[in-house]
Amino acid sequence: MKKSSHLSIFLFLSTAPTAVSAFQSSSVLAHSSCNRRQKFHKLHSPPPQSTTASVKSSSSSLNLSSISSISTAIQSHHVAVKTRDIEVAIQFYSLLGFLVETKFVTGPARAAWLLHGNPDDDNDDSTKTIKSRIELIEVPSYMLNEPEGMKRRALDLTKRDELLGLNHFCLDVTNCIAKPPTTSNGDGSLISNINAVTTTISDSSSSCKLYNLQEWLDDLNKLSISTFGKSLRIALQPIKRIIGRDVYEMAFIYDADGTLVELLNWSGRLEQEVSSGWEPWNGEGFVL
């Protein structure tokens, strides 16, 4: 195998002999069982219908309660991000409160799970909560094959609207940003004022004493410079969006390798009812 093969191929080949052996040992029994099932279905199956009719019948008979019952325990465990230097990536995500939970190897690559908060708390049943994890996978240098003096980076998805698949992951920073006093914007439509002037307030539940996302980002950038000597790379400066009845501030930054990370701050809720969020396209591009 060439060294440029993907990690997934490496992992597949490492388990292939066992899978092939198991398949061969059960092929005769599987073939016999398959023949019996085919004979049974020929005798008891209803007459064949058109493809369209089958699709309609299937969709109309979906038992949503059954689907819910088998998926209610699902939780999001982690988002995986590839990096050229796992040590640098660990430093970057430490700015956002992610610490190394465990280190391991996947194929030829070094990897790690980063857990938001103190990883030691995960061993205490009294503090069991759903926590955010990021998996870092370091692509070996021989796979990167970087030309002299060049560092490979993730594809800049802010400039490639046509690409499918995972675009970014989002971190909710609302609890880091203290909320201003409740005010009205004249017609009583907005409960929380996101244009309030920055003020220091006493709120032991918040680790920050700021009112908006821009100021929080400024502090995060200062921390990055003082700790690692590097500035944050901003993909999109904070903007305000109304989604449903909720008002958000959102910004996008690049991680150490260029992966997009969204930062979201809930700022308030509209009192009036809001119609469907699928408005006609205004001709503008994606907001990432």
Short mmCIF file of C-alpha atoms in Angstrom, two decimals:
data_model
loop_
_atom_site.label_atom_id
_atom_site.label_comp_id
_atom_site.label_asym_id
_atom_site.label_seq_id
_atom_site.Cartn_x
_atom_site.Cartn_y
_atom_site.Cartn_z
CA MET A 1 0.00 0.00 0.00
CA LYS A 2 1.24 3.50 -0.79
CA LYS A 3 1.97 5.80 2.11
CA SER A 4 -0.53 8.36 0.75
CA SER A 5 -3.47 6.00 1.44
CA HIS A 6 -6.20 7.43 3.64
CA LEU A 7 -6.45 6.61 7.37
CA SER A 8 -9.81 4.97 6.80
CA ILE A 9 -8.31 2.53 4.28
CA PHE A 10 -5.53 1.74 6.75
CA LEU A 11 -8.03 0.91 9.48
CA PHE A 12 -10.17 -1.15 7.11
CA LEU A 13 -7.27 -3.28 5.92
CA SER A 14 -6.12 -3.92 9.48
CA THR A 15 -9.44 -5.64 10.25
CA ALA A 16 -10.13 -7.16 6.82
CA PRO A 17 -8.60 -10.68 7.39
CA THR A 18 -10.86 -11.32 10.39
CA ALA A 19 -13.93 -10.09 8.51
CA VAL A 20 -13.15 -12.26 5.45
CA SER A 21 -12.60 -15.35 7.60
CA ALA A 22 -15.90 -14.85 9.41
CA PHE A 23 -17.69 -14.33 6.11
CA GLN A 24 -16.25 -17.49 4.56
CA SER A 25 -17.11 -19.66 7.56
CA SER A 26 -20.76 -18.58 7.48
CA SER A 27 -21.35 -18.27 3.71
CA VAL A 28 -22.87 -21.77 3.26
CA LEU A 29 -25.34 -21.33 6.10
CA ALA A 30 -26.24 -17.82 4.95
CA HIS A 31 -26.87 -19.03 1.39
CA SER A 32 -29.13 -21.84 2.61
CA SER A 33 -31.05 -19.51 4.91
CA CYS A 34 -31.45 -16.98 2.11
CA ASN A 35 -32.98 -19.61 -0.21
CA ARG A 36 -35.53 -20.61 2.43
CA ARG A 37 -36.52 -16.97 3.01
CA GLN A 38 -36.93 -16.36 -0.73
CA LYS A 39 -39.28 -19.36 -1.07
CA PHE A 40 -41.32 -18.17 1.90
CA HIS A 41 -41.69 -14.63 0.54
CA LYS A 42 -42.72 -15.89 -2.89
CA LEU A 43 -45.59 -17.78 -1.26
CA HIS A 44 -46.73 -15.10 1.15
CA SER A 45 -45.79 -11.73 -0.35
CA PRO A 46 -48.53 -9.50 -1.90
CA PRO A 47 -48.45 -8.76 -5.65
CA PRO A 48 -45.64 -6.34 -6.64
CA GLN A 49 -46.56 -2.62 -6.85
CA SER A 50 -45.00 0.26 -8.68
CA THR A 51 -41.99 2.01 -7.14
CA THR A 52 -43.97 5.20 -6.60
CA ALA A 53 -46.77 3.41 -4.79
CA SER A 54 -44.29 1.59 -2.57
CA VAL A 55 -42.62 4.85 -1.55
CA LYS A 56 -45.96 6.49 -0.73
CA SER A 57 -47.11 3.49 1.26
CA SER A 58 -43.87 3.39 3.23
CA SER A 59 -43.87 7.08 4.08
CA SER A 60 -47.54 7.20 5.04
CA SER A 61 -47.24 4.23 7.40
CA LEU A 62 -44.23 5.54 9.34
CA ASN A 63 -44.75 5.05 13.04
CA LEU A 64 -43.11 8.15 14.47
CA SER A 65 -43.60 7.00 18.06
CA SER A 66 -41.65 3.80 17.31
CA ILE A 67 -38.84 5.78 15.73
CA SER A 68 -38.73 8.06 18.76
CA SER A 69 -38.60 5.15 21.18
CA ILE A 70 -35.41 3.74 19.66
CA SER A 71 -33.58 7.06 19.38
CA THR A 72 -34.43 8.99 22.54
CA ALA A 73 -31.20 7.94 24.28
CA ILE A 74 -28.93 9.19 21.48
CA GLN A 75 -26.50 11.93 22.49
CA SER A 76 -23.92 13.85 20.51
CA HIS A 77 -20.52 12.55 21.60
CA HIS A 78 -17.90 14.45 19.60
CA VAL A 79 -16.95 16.29 16.44
CA ALA A 80 -13.75 15.08 14.72
CA VAL A 81 -11.25 17.57 13.31
CA LYS A 82 -8.09 16.73 11.39
CA THR A 83 -4.96 18.74 12.17
CA ARG A 84 -1.39 18.96 10.92
CA ASP A 85 -0.04 19.51 14.45
CA ILE A 86 -2.04 18.08 17.33
CA GLU A 87 -0.04 19.95 19.97
CA VAL A 88 -0.88 23.32 18.39
CA ALA A 89 -4.52 22.30 17.99
CA ILE A 90 -4.71 21.35 21.68
CA GLN A 91 -3.38 24.79 22.58
CA PHE A 92 -5.97 26.54 20.39
CA TYR A 93 -8.96 24.67 21.81
CA SER A 94 -7.72 25.23 25.36
CA LEU A 95 -8.63 28.90 24.78
CA LEU A 96 -12.24 27.74 24.41
CA GLY A 97 -12.15 25.62 27.56
CA PHE A 98 -11.38 22.21 26.01
CA LEU A 99 -8.85 20.04 27.86
CA VAL A 100 -7.32 16.68 26.96
CA GLU A 101 -9.48 13.85 28.24
CA THR A 102 -7.51 10.98 26.68
CA LYS A 103 -4.84 10.36 24.04
CA PHE A 104 -4.80 7.40 21.66
CA VAL A 105 -3.62 6.19 18.27
CA THR A 106 -5.81 5.57 15.23
CA GLY A 107 -3.86 3.80 12.49
CA PRO A 108 -0.66 5.80 11.94
CA ALA A 109 -2.11 8.96 13.49
CA ARG A 110 -1.94 10.48 16.95
CA ALA A 111 -5.38 11.42 18.26
CA ALA A 112 -7.02 12.86 21.35
CA TRP A 113 -10.43 13.54 22.81
CA LEU A 114 -10.80 17.02 24.23
CA LEU A 115 -13.53 17.55 26.81
CA HIS A 116 -15.01 20.92 27.66
CA GLY A 117 -14.40 21.60 31.34
CA ASN A 118 -12.48 19.46 33.79
CA PRO A 119 -12.09 15.87 32.48
CA ASP A 120 -11.82 14.60 36.07
CA ASP A 121 -15.44 15.63 36.69
CA ASP A 122 -16.55 12.98 34.19
CA ASN A 123 -15.59 10.27 36.70
CA ASP A 124 -17.97 11.66 39.31
CA ASP A 125 -21.52 10.34 38.90
CA SER A 126 -22.91 13.35 40.78
CA THR A 127 -21.74 15.68 37.99
CA LYS A 128 -22.86 13.59 35.01
CA THR A 129 -24.04 15.95 32.27
CA ILE A 130 -23.91 15.99 28.50
CA LYS A 131 -20.52 17.51 27.69
CA SER A 132 -18.98 18.76 24.48
CA ARG A 133 -16.09 16.80 23.03
CA ILE A 134 -13.76 17.39 20.10
CA GLU A 135 -11.67 14.60 18.59
CA LEU A 136 -8.38 15.73 17.10
CA ILE A 137 -6.65 13.53 14.50
CA GLU A 138 -3.13 14.45 13.46
CA VAL A 139 -2.44 13.71 9.80
CA PRO A 140 1.12 12.26 9.58
CA SER A 141 3.65 14.46 7.80
CA TYR A 142 4.30 11.89 5.06
CA MET A 143 0.61 12.02 4.15
CA LEU A 144 0.55 15.81 4.14
CA ASN A 145 3.51 15.88 1.76
CA GLU A 146 3.96 19.62 2.29
CA PRO A 147 6.23 21.46 -0.16
CA GLU A 148 9.23 23.25 1.31
CA GLY A 149 8.14 26.28 3.36
CA MET A 150 4.41 25.56 3.00
CA LYS A 151 1.82 24.56 5.60
CA ARG A 152 -1.34 22.85 4.44
CA ARG A 153 -4.60 24.22 5.76
CA ALA A 154 -8.22 23.13 5.78
CA LEU A 155 -10.30 24.19 2.80
CA ASP A 156 -11.72 27.68 3.37
CA LEU A 157 -15.43 26.86 3.30
CA THR A 158 -16.38 30.54 3.45
CA LYS A 159 -15.38 30.69 -0.21
CA ARG A 160 -16.87 27.37 -1.37
CA ASP A 161 -20.66 27.59 -1.04
CA GLU A 162 -21.21 24.73 -3.49
CA LEU A 163 -19.53 22.04 -1.37
CA LEU A 164 -21.66 19.53 0.53
CA GLY A 165 -21.09 17.84 3.87
CA LEU A 166 -20.07 19.19 7.25
CA ASN A 167 -19.57 22.96 7.10
CA HIS A 168 -18.75 23.97 10.67
CA PHE A 169 -19.50 23.17 14.28
CA CYS A 170 -20.94 25.62 16.78
CA LEU A 171 -20.10 26.47 20.39
CA ASP A 172 -22.71 28.22 22.53
CA VAL A 173 -20.93 30.96 24.50
CA THR A 174 -24.11 32.48 25.96
CA ASN A 175 -23.24 31.56 29.55
CA CYS A 176 -19.89 33.37 29.21
CA ILE A 177 -21.59 36.65 28.38
CA ALA A 178 -23.64 38.32 31.11
CA LYS A 179 -26.96 39.73 29.93
CA PRO A 180 -27.85 43.45 30.21
CA PRO A 181 -30.93 44.60 32.10
CA THR A 182 -34.26 43.86 30.45
CA THR A 183 -35.39 46.83 28.35
CA SER A 184 -37.90 47.70 25.67
CA ASN A 185 -37.10 48.96 22.20
CA GLY A 186 -40.14 51.22 22.05
CA ASP A 187 -42.82 48.84 20.89
CA GLY A 188 -42.17 46.19 23.53
CA SER A 189 -41.14 43.65 20.92
CA LEU A 190 -37.69 42.78 22.26
CA ILE A 191 -37.24 41.42 25.76
CA SER A 192 -33.45 41.64 25.99
CA ASN A 193 -31.46 44.58 24.65
CA ILE A 194 -28.37 43.44 22.75
CA ASN A 195 -27.20 47.01 22.04
CA ALA A 196 -26.59 47.87 25.70
CA VAL A 197 -23.43 49.71 26.66
CA THR A 198 -20.75 47.56 28.28
CA THR A 199 -21.10 47.62 32.05
CA THR A 200 -19.55 45.62 34.85
CA ILE A 201 -22.20 43.76 36.82
CA SER A 202 -22.05 41.32 39.70
CA ASP A 203 -23.20 37.91 38.56
CA SER A 204 -21.47 34.91 40.09
CA SER A 205 -22.98 32.59 37.46
CA SER A 206 -21.05 34.25 34.64
CA SER A 207 -17.32 34.03 34.06
CA CYS A 208 -17.42 37.22 31.96
CA LYS A 209 -18.71 40.70 32.75
CA LEU A 210 -19.51 41.74 29.20
CA TYR A 211 -22.62 42.45 27.22
CA ASN A 212 -21.91 41.39 23.67
CA LEU A 213 -20.07 38.88 21.56
CA GLN A 214 -17.63 41.38 20.06
CA GLU A 215 -16.27 42.34 23.47
CA TRP A 216 -16.02 38.69 24.48
CA LEU A 217 -14.08 37.97 21.28
CA ASP A 218 -11.76 40.90 21.99
CA ASP A 219 -10.95 39.43 25.40
CA LEU A 220 -10.45 35.97 23.90
CA ASN A 221 -8.03 37.43 21.37
CA LYS A 222 -6.06 39.18 24.11
CA LEU A 223 -5.84 35.87 25.99
CA SER A 224 -4.57 34.14 22.84
CA ILE A 225 -1.88 36.77 22.28
CA SER A 226 -0.73 36.81 25.91
CA THR A 227 -0.70 33.00 26.21
CA PHE A 228 0.51 31.81 22.81
CA GLY A 229 1.65 34.97 21.01
CA LYS A 230 -0.94 34.47 18.25
CA SER A 231 -4.04 36.41 17.24
CA LEU A 232 -7.38 34.78 16.47
CA ARG A 233 -8.27 34.50 12.80
CA ILE A 234 -11.80 35.83 12.31
CA ALA A 235 -13.86 34.38 9.44
CA LEU A 236 -16.96 36.48 10.15
CA GLN A 237 -17.26 39.36 12.61
CA PRO A 238 -20.26 39.22 14.98
CA ILE A 239 -23.64 39.79 13.35
CA LYS A 240 -27.21 39.64 14.65
CA ARG A 241 -29.76 37.13 13.40
CA ILE A 242 -33.37 36.41 14.28
CA ILE A 243 -34.10 32.68 14.17
CA GLY A 244 -37.67 31.86 15.08
CA ARG A 245 -38.49 34.21 17.95
CA ASP A 246 -34.93 34.18 19.29
CA VAL A 247 -32.29 36.84 18.69
CA TYR A 248 -28.70 35.68 18.40
CA GLU A 249 -25.26 37.12 17.91
CA MET A 250 -23.01 34.85 15.87
CA ALA A 251 -19.42 34.96 14.71
CA PHE A 252 -17.08 32.52 12.97
CA ILE A 253 -13.41 31.96 13.67
CA TYR A 254 -10.82 29.64 12.14
CA ASP A 255 -9.09 27.10 14.34
CA ALA A 256 -5.35 26.45 14.11
CA ASP A 257 -5.77 24.56 10.80
CA GLY A 258 -8.53 26.65 9.24
CA THR A 259 -11.60 24.66 10.36
CA LEU A 260 -14.65 26.88 10.83
CA VAL A 261 -15.95 27.28 14.39
CA GLU A 262 -19.14 29.22 15.05
CA LEU A 263 -19.59 31.14 18.31
CA LEU A 264 -23.23 31.74 19.26
CA ASN A 265 -24.66 34.09 21.87
CA TRP A 266 -28.39 34.06 22.68
CA SER A 267 -29.40 37.68 23.21
CA GLY A 268 -33.14 37.76 23.71
CA ARG A 269 -36.57 36.65 22.54
CA LEU A 270 -39.21 38.50 20.55
CA GLU A 271 -42.61 38.80 22.19
CA GLN A 272 -44.58 38.72 18.94
CA GLU A 273 -45.26 35.54 17.03
CA VAL A 274 -42.97 34.82 14.09
CA SER A 275 -44.07 33.09 10.90
CA SER A 276 -42.16 30.26 9.22
CA GLY A 277 -38.43 30.88 9.09
CA TRP A 278 -38.17 29.94 5.40
CA GLU A 279 -38.40 33.35 3.83
CA PRO A 280 -37.94 33.92 0.07
CA TRP A 281 -34.28 34.15 -0.90
CA ASN A 282 -33.07 37.76 -1.01
CA GLY A 283 -30.30 37.04 -3.50
CA GLU A 284 -27.46 37.14 -0.97
CA GLY A 285 -24.96 34.33 -0.39
CA PHE A 286 -24.80 31.95 2.56
CA VAL A 287 -23.92 33.28 6.00
CA LEU A 288 -21.42 30.42 6.26
#
